[in-house]
Tab-separated table of C-alpha atoms in Angstrom:
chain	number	residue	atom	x	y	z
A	16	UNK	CA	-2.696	-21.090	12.856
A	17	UNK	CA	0.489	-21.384	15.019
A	18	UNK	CA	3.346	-19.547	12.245
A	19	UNK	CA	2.988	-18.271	8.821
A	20	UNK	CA	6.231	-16.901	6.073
A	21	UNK	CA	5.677	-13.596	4.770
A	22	UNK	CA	7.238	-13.290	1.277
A	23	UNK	CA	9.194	-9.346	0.903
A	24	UNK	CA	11.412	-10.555	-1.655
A	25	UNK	CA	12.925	-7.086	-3.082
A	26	UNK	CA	12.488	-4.982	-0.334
A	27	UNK	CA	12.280	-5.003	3.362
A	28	UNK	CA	9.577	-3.770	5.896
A	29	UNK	CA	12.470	-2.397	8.059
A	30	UNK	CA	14.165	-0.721	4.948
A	31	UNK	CA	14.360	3.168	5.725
A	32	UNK	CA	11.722	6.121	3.965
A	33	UNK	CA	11.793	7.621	0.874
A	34	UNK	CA	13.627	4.679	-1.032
A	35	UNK	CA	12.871	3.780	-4.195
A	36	UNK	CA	11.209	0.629	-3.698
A	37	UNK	CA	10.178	1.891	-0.155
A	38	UNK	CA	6.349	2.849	-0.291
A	39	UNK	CA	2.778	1.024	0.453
A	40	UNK	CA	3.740	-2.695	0.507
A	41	UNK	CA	6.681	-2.101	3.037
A	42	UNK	CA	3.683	-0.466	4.973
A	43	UNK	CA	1.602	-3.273	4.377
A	44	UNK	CA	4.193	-5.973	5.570
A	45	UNK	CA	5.292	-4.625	8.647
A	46	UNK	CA	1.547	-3.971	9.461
A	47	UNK	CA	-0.399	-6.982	9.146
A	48	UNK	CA	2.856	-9.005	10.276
A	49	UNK	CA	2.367	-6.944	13.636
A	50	UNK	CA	-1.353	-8.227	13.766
A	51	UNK	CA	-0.486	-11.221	13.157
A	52	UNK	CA	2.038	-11.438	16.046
A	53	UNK	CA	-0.270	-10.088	18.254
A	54	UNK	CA	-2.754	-12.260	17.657
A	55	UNK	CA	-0.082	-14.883	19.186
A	56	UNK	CA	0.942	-15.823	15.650
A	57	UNK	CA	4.483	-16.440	14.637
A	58	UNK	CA	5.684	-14.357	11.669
A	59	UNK	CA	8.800	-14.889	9.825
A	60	UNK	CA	9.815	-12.221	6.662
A	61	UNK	CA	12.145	-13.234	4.454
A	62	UNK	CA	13.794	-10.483	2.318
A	63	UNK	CA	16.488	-9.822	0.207
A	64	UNK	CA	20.037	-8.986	1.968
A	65	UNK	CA	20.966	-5.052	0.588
A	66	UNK	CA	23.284	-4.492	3.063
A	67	UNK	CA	26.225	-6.082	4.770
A	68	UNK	CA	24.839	-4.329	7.599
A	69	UNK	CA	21.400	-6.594	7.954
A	70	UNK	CA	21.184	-8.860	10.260
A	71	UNK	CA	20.592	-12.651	9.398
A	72	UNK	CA	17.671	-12.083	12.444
A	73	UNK	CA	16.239	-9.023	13.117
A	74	UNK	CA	13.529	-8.755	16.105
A	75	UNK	CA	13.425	-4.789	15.580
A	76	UNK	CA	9.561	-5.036	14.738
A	77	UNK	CA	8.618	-6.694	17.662
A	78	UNK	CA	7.867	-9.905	19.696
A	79	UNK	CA	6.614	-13.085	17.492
A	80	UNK	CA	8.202	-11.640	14.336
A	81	UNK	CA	11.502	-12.514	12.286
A	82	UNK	CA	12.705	-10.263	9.842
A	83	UNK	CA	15.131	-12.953	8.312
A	84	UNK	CA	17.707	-11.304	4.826
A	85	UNK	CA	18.546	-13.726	2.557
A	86	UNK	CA	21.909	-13.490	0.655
A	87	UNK	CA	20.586	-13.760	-3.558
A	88	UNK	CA	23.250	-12.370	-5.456
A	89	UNK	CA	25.462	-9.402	-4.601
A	90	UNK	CA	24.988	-7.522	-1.406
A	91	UNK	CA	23.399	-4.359	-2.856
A	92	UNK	CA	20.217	-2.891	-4.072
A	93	UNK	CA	18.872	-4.299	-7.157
A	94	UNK	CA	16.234	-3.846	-9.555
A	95	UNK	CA	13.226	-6.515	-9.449
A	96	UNK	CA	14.343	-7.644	-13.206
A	97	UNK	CA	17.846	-7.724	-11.704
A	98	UNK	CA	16.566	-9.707	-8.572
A	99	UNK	CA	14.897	-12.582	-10.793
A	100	UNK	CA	17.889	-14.655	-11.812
A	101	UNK	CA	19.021	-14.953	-8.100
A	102	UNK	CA	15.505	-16.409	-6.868
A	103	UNK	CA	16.369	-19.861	-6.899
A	104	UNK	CA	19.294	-19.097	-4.320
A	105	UNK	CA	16.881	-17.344	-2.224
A	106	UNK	CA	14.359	-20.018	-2.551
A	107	UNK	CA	17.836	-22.245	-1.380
A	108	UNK	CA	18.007	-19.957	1.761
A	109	UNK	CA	15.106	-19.945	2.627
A	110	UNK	CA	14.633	-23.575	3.170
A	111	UNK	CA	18.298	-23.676	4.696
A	112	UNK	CA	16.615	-21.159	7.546
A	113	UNK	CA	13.681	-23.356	8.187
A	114	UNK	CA	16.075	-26.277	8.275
A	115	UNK	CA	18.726	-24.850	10.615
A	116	UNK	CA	15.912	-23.965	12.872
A	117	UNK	CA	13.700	-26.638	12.665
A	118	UNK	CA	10.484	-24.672	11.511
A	119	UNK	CA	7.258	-25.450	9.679
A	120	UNK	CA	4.442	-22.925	8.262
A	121	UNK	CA	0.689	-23.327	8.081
A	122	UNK	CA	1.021	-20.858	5.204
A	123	UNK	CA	3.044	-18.753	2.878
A	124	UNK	CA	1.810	-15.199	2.248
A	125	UNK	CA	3.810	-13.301	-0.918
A	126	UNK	CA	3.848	-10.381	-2.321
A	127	UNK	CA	4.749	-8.243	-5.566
A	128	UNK	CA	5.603	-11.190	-8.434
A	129	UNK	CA	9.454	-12.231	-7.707
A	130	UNK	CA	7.763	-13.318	-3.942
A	131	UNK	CA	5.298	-15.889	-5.648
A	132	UNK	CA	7.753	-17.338	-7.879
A	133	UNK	CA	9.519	-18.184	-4.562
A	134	UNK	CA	6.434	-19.039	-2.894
A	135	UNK	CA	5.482	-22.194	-6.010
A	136	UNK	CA	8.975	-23.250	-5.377
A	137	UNK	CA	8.504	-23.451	-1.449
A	138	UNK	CA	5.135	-25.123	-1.609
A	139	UNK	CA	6.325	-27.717	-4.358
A	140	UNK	CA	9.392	-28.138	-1.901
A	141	UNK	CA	6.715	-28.324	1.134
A	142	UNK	CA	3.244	-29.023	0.423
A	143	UNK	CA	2.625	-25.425	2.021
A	144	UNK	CA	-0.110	-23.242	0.342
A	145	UNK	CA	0.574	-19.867	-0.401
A	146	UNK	CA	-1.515	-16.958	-1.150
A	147	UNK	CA	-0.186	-14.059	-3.041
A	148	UNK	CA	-1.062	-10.271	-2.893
A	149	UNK	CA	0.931	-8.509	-6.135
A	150	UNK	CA	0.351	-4.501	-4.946
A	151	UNK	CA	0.656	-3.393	-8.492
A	152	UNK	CA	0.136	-5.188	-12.058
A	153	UNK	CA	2.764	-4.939	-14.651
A	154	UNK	CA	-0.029	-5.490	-17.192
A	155	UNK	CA	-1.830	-2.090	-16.115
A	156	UNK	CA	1.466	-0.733	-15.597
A	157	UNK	CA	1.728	-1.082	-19.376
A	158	UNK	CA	-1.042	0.710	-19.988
A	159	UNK	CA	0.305	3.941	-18.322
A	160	UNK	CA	1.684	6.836	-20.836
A	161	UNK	CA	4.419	7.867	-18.727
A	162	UNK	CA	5.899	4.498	-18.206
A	163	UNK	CA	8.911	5.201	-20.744
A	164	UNK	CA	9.597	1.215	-20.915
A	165	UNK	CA	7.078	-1.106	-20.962
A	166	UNK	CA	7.058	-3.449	-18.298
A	167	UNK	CA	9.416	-6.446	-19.420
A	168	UNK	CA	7.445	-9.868	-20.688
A	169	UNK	CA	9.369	-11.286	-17.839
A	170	UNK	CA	7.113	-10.070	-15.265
A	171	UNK	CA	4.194	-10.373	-16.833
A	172	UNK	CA	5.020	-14.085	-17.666
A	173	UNK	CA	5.858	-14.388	-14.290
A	174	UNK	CA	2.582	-13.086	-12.817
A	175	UNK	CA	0.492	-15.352	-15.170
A	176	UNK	CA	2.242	-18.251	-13.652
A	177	UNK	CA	1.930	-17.280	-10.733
A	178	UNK	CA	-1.887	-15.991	-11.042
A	179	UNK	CA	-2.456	-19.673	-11.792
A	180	UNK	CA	-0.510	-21.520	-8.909
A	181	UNK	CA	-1.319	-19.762	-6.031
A	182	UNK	CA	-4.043	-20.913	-3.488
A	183	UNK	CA	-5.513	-17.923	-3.261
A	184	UNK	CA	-5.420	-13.911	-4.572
A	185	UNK	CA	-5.649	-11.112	-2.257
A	186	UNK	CA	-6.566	-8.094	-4.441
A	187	UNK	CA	-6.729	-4.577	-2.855
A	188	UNK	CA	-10.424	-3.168	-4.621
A	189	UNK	CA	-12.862	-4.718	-6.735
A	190	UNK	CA	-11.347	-2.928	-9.688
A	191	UNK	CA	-8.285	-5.332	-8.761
A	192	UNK	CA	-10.647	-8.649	-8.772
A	193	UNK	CA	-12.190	-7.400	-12.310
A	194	UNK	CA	-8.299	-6.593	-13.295
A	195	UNK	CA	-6.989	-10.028	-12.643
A	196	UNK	CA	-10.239	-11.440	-14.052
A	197	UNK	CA	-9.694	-9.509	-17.327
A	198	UNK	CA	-5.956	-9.275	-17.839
A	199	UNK	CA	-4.848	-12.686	-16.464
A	200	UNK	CA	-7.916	-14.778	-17.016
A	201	UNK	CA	-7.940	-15.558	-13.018
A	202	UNK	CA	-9.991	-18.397	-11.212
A	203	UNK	CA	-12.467	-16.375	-9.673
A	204	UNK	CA	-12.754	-18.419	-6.838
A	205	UNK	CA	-9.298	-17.555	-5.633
A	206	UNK	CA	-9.841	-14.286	-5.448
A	207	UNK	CA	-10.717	-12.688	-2.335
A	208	UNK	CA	-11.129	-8.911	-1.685
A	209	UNK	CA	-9.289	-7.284	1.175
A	210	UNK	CA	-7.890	-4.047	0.943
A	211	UNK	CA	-5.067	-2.559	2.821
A	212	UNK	CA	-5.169	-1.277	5.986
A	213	UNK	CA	-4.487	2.072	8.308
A	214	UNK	CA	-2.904	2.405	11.629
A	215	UNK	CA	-5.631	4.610	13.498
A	216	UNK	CA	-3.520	5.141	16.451
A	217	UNK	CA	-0.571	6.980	14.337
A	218	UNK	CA	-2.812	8.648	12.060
A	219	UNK	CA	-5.902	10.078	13.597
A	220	UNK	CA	-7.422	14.019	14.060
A	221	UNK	CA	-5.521	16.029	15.548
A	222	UNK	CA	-6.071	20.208	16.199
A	223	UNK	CA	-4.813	21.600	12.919
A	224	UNK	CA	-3.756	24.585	14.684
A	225	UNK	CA	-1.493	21.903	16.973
A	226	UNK	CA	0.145	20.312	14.072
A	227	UNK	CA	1.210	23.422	12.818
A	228	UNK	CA	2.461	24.849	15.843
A	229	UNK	CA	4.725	21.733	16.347
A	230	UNK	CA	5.997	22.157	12.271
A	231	UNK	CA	6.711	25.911	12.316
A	232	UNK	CA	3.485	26.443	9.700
A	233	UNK	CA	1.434	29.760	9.296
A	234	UNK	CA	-1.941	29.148	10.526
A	235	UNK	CA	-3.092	31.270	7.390
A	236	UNK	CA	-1.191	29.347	4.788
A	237	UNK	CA	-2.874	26.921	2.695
A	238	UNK	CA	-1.244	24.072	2.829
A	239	UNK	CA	-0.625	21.171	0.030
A	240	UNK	CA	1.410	18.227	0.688
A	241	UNK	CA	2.277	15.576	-1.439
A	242	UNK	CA	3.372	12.123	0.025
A	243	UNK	CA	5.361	9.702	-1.797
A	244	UNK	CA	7.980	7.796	-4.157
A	245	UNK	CA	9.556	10.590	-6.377
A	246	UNK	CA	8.462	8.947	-10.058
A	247	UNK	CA	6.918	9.523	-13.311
A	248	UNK	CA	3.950	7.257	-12.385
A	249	UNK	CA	3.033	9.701	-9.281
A	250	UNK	CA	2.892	12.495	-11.569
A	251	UNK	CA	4.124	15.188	-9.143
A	252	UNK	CA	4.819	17.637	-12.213
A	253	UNK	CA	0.912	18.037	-12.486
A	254	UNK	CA	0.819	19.249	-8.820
A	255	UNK	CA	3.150	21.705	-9.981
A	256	UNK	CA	1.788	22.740	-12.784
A	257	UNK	CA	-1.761	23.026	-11.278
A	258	UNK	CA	0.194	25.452	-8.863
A	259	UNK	CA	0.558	27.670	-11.974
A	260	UNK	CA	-2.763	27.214	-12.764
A	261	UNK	CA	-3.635	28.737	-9.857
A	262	UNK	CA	-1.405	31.474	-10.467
A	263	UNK	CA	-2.477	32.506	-13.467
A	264	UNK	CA	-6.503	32.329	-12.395
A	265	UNK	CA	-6.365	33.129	-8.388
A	266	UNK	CA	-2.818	35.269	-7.787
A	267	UNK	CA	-4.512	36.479	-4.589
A	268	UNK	CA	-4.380	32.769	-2.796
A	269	UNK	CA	-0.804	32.463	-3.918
A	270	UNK	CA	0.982	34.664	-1.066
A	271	UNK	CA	-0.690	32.224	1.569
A	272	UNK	CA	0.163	29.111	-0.544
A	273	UNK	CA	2.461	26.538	-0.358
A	274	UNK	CA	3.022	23.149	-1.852
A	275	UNK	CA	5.443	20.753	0.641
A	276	UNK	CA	6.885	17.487	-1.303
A	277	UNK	CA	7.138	14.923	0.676
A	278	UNK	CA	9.569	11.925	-0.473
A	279	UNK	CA	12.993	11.014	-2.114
A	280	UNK	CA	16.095	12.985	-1.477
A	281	UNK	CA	16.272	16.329	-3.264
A	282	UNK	CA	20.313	16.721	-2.627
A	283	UNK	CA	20.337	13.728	-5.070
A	284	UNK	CA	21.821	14.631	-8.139
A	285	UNK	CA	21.564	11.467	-9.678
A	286	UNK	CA	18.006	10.948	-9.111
A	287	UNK	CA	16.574	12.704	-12.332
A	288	UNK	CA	13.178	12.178	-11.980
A	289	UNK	CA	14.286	14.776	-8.737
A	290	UNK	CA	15.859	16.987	-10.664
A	291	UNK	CA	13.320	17.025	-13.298
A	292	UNK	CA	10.272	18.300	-10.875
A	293	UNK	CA	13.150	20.452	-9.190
A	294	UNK	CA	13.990	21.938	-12.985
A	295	UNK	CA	10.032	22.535	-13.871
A	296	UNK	CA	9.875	24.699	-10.258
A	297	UNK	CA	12.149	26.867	-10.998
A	298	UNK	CA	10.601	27.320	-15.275
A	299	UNK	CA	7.597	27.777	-14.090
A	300	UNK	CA	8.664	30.527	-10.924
A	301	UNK	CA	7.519	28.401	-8.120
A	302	UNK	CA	10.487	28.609	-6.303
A	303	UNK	CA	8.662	30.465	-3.713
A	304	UNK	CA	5.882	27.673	-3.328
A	305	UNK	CA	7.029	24.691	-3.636
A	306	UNK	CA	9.501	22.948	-0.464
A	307	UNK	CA	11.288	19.438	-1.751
A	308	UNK	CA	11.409	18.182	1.892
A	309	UNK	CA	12.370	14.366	1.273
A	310	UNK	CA	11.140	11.327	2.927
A	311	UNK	CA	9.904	11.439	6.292
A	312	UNK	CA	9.747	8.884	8.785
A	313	UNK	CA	5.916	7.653	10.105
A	314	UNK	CA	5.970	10.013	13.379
A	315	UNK	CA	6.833	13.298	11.699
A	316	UNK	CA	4.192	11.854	8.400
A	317	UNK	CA	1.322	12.147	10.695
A	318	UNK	CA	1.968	15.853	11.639
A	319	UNK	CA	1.977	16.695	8.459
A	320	UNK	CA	-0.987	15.222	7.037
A	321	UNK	CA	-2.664	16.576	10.204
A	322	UNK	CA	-1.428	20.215	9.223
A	323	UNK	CA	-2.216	20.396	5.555
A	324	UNK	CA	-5.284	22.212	3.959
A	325	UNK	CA	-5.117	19.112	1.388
A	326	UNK	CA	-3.168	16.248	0.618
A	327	UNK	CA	-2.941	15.558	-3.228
A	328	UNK	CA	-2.383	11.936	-4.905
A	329	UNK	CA	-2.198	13.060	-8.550
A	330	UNK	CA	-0.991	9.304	-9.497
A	331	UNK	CA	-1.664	7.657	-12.918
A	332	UNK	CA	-2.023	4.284	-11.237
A	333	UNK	CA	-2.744	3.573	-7.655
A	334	UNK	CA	-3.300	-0.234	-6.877
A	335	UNK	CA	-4.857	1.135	-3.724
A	336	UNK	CA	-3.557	4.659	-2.226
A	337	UNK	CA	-2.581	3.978	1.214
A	338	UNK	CA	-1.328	7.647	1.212
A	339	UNK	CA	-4.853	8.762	0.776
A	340	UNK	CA	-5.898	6.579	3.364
A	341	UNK	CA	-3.242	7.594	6.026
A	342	UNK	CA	-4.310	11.473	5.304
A	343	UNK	CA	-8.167	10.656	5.821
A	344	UNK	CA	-7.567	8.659	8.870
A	345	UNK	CA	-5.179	12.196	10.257
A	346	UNK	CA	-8.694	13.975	9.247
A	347	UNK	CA	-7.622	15.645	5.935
A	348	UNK	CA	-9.285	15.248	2.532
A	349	UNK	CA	-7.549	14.128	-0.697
A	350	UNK	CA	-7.892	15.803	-4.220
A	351	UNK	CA	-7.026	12.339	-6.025
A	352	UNK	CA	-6.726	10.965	-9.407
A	353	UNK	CA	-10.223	9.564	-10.828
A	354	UNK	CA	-8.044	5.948	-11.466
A	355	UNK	CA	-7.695	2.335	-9.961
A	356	UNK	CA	-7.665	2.172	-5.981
A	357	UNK	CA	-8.008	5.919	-5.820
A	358	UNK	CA	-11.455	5.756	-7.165
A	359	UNK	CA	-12.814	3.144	-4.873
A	360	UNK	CA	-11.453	5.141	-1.711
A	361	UNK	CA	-11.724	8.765	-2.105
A	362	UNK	CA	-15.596	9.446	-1.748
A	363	UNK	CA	-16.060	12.471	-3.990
A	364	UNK	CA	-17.344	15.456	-2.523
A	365	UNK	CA	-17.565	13.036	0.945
A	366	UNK	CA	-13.952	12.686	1.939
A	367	UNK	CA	-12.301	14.230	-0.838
A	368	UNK	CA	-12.172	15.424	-4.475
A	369	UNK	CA	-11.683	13.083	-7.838
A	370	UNK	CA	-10.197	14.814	-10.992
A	371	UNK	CA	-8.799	13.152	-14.243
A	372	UNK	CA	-5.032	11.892	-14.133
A	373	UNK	CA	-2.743	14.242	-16.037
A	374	UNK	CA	-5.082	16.883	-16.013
A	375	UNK	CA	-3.446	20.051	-14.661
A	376	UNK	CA	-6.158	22.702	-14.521
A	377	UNK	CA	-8.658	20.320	-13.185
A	378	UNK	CA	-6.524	19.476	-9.887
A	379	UNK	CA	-6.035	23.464	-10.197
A	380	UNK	CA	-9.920	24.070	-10.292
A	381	UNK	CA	-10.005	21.501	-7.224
A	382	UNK	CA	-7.744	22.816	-5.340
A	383	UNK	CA	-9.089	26.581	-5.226
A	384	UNK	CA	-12.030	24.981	-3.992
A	385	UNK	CA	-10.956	23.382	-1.272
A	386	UNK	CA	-8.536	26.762	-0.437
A	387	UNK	CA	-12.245	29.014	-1.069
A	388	UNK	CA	-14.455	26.812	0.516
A	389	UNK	CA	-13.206	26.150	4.326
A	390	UNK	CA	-16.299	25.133	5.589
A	391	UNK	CA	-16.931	22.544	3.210
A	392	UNK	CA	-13.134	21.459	3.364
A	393	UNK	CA	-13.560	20.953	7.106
A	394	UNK	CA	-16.844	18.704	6.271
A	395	UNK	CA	-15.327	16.692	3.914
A	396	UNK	CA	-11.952	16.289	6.524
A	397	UNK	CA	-14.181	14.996	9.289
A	398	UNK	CA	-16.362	12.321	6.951
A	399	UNK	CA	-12.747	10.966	5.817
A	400	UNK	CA	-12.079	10.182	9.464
A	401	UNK	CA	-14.567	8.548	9.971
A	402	UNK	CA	-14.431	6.640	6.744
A	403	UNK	CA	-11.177	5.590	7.703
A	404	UNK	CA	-11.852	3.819	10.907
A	405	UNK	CA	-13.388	1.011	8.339
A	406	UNK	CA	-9.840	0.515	7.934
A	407	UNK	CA	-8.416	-0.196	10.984
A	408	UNK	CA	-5.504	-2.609	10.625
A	409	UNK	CA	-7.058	-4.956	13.380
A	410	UNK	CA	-10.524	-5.271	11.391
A	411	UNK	CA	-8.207	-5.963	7.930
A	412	UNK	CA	-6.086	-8.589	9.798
A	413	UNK	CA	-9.492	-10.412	11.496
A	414	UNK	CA	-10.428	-10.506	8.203
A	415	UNK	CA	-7.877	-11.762	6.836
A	416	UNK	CA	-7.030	-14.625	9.152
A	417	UNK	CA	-10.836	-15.528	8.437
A	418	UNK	CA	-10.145	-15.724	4.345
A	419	UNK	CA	-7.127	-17.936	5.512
A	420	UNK	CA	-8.112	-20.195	8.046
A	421	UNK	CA	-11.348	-21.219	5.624
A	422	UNK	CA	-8.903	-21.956	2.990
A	423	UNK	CA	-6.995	-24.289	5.421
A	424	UNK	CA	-9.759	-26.173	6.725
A	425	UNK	CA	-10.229	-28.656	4.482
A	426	UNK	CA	-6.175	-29.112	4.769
A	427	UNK	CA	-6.849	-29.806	8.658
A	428	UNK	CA	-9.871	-32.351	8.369
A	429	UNK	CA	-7.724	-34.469	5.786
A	430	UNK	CA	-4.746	-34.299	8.005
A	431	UNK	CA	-7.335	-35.500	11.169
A	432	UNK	CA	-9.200	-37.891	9.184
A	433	UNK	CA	-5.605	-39.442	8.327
């Protein structure tokens, strides 16, 4: 396999932290297109132009990879339903970049639903197969309370189609296989199971006692972070509110206890969902315990999961969790939500605790016992190390390339036979 177009149609690998449409599959791009490239493969990205700023070729991510933005529609940030009518003239750029440059693929690899639309187009344009990976499923989207609109029959039209053209389906867990089984009636033999990935060599153990030194932190204080998109869906409120459980059932941990928030931009006024957790704080008298920090860049990301006590994914719907995965990996175990990818990766009791979504004095009950019980905390840290390693980026990638290279072998023994 000599060159393969990764699919990032609404948003960008290089795009900064703490966006809105910033999170897991931005990881997940720039990642395996890395292992890729060093594997001597050559990876071009195509994304969505946001910015009159972008380059037409960026090389920022390294040697043997192409972050290429495509001008669809004005030169801003959009919303995906936004982004759909404009996918023809991205299709249209794309194939004017391969053409100015004289460039072929062994393989298209898309992601979220607007990039396989694009990717049928550019296979019935090229004969190239494609194999998608969606990240999240607007049908179990719709079956999350605090979604306040449904997801929009567009998508899911969109991802039927698409469930039904492509060569092949990456999904992230076997609850994902059963998923698209079940909800989109899914060829079963496309579907291949590979899960995200972690970068061991950013996130790894270090000395507690280092991490904190380096962030200012109170070796005493027990210390809950939260990492990620500020939204309904990650139900942050709950953390909060478990906070006052804790309060009202264990007031002598709360002098030593803090809650850090780790994503968005809390000067935002116009971000309400922001405001909203900002608002509950100060109802509830938290004020004292709870930082908004906003995003943070990989580098400082590690530190912190390194220095907390816990790191808490209360999330309604987690394709996969690669939060969770990134604070095992640093040594730290998770208090996640009992649902979707978080089930299949946080061991409970092994490298973390499971409670029910939306349930407030659960996560509470859960997190005095990982504050009370230090020895078992520090047991359940080190197994979610070592649990992580399974997860090494360059074991996902070899894997991978295997899943892909079968799938183009019977491509290469018609094209020798002919």
């Amino acid at each position: 396999m000599n060159r393969i177009a990764i699919l990032s149609v609404h948003t960008s690998p290089i795009a900064a932290p703490g966006g809105k449409k910033v999170g897991g599959l931005n990881t997940y791009v720039r990642e395996i297109a890395q292992e890729f490239a060093a594997r001597g493969i050559t990876v071009d990205i195509f994304t969505r132009r946001t910015s009159p700023d972008e380059l037409n070729r960026d090389n920022s991510l390294g040697e043997n990879i192409n972050v290429v933005h495509v001008t669809a529609g004005p030169v801003s940030p959009l919303g995906s339903e936004a982004i759909y009518p404009h996918l023809q003239q991205f299709t249209a750029g794309v194939i004017a970049y391969t053409i100015r440059n004289n460039v072929t693929y062994d393989l298209i690899y898309s992601h979220y639903w607007l990039s396989g639309w694009v990717a049928q187009k550019l296979k019935e344009a090229w004969g190239t197969p494609f194999v998608q990976m969606f990240h999240t499923l607007g049908h179990m989207k719709n079956r999350i309370p605090s979604v306040q609109s449904h997801v929009p029959e567009l998508r899911i039209r969109v991802e039927t189609q698409v469930v039904e053209w492509a060569d092949r389906l990456i999904a992230n867990t076997p609850a994902e296989r059963a998923q698209l089984l079940w909800l989109y009636h899914a060829d079963r033999r496309k579907i291949i199971v590979n899960s995200p990935g972690v970068n061991t060599q950013r996130f790894s153990p270090i000395p507690q006692r280092d991490a904190r030194d380096t962030l200012g932190i109170s070796q005493d204080e027990n210390l809950l972070v939260f990492v990620g998109r500020i939204e309904p869906l990650k139900a942050v409120d709950s953390i909060i509110e478990a906070l006052h459980h804790v309060r009202e059932t264990h007031p002598e941990l709360m002098p030593n206890t803090r809650l850090a928030i780790i994503g968005g931009d809390p000067k935002d006024k116009t971000d309400l969902d922001m405001m909203a957790l900002q608002r509950l704080t100060r109802e509830l008298n938290l004020t004292d315990y709870v930082q908004f920090l906003g995003a943070k860049d990989q580098a400082a990301l590690a530190k912190w999961y390194a220095a907390a006590t816990t790191v808490i994914m209360p999330s309604e719907y987690e394709s996969f969790g690669m939060v969770a995965l990134e604070a095992m990996a640093s040594g730290t175990p998770v208090i996640a939500s009992e649902v979707g990818g978080l089930a299949y990766l946080v061991k409970h009791e092994q490298t973390g605790l499971l409670v029910p979504a939306r349930s407030p004095q659960r996560l509470a009950q859960r997190i005095v016992q990982i504050i009370t019980q230090p020895e078992g905390t520090a047991m359940m840290g080190q197994q979610a190390a070592a649990y992580a390693h399974q997860y090494a980026w360059p074991i996902i990638a070899d894997n991978l390339l295997k899943d892909f290279n079968e799938m183009l072998a019977p491509r290469r023994r018609v094209r020798v036979a002919s």
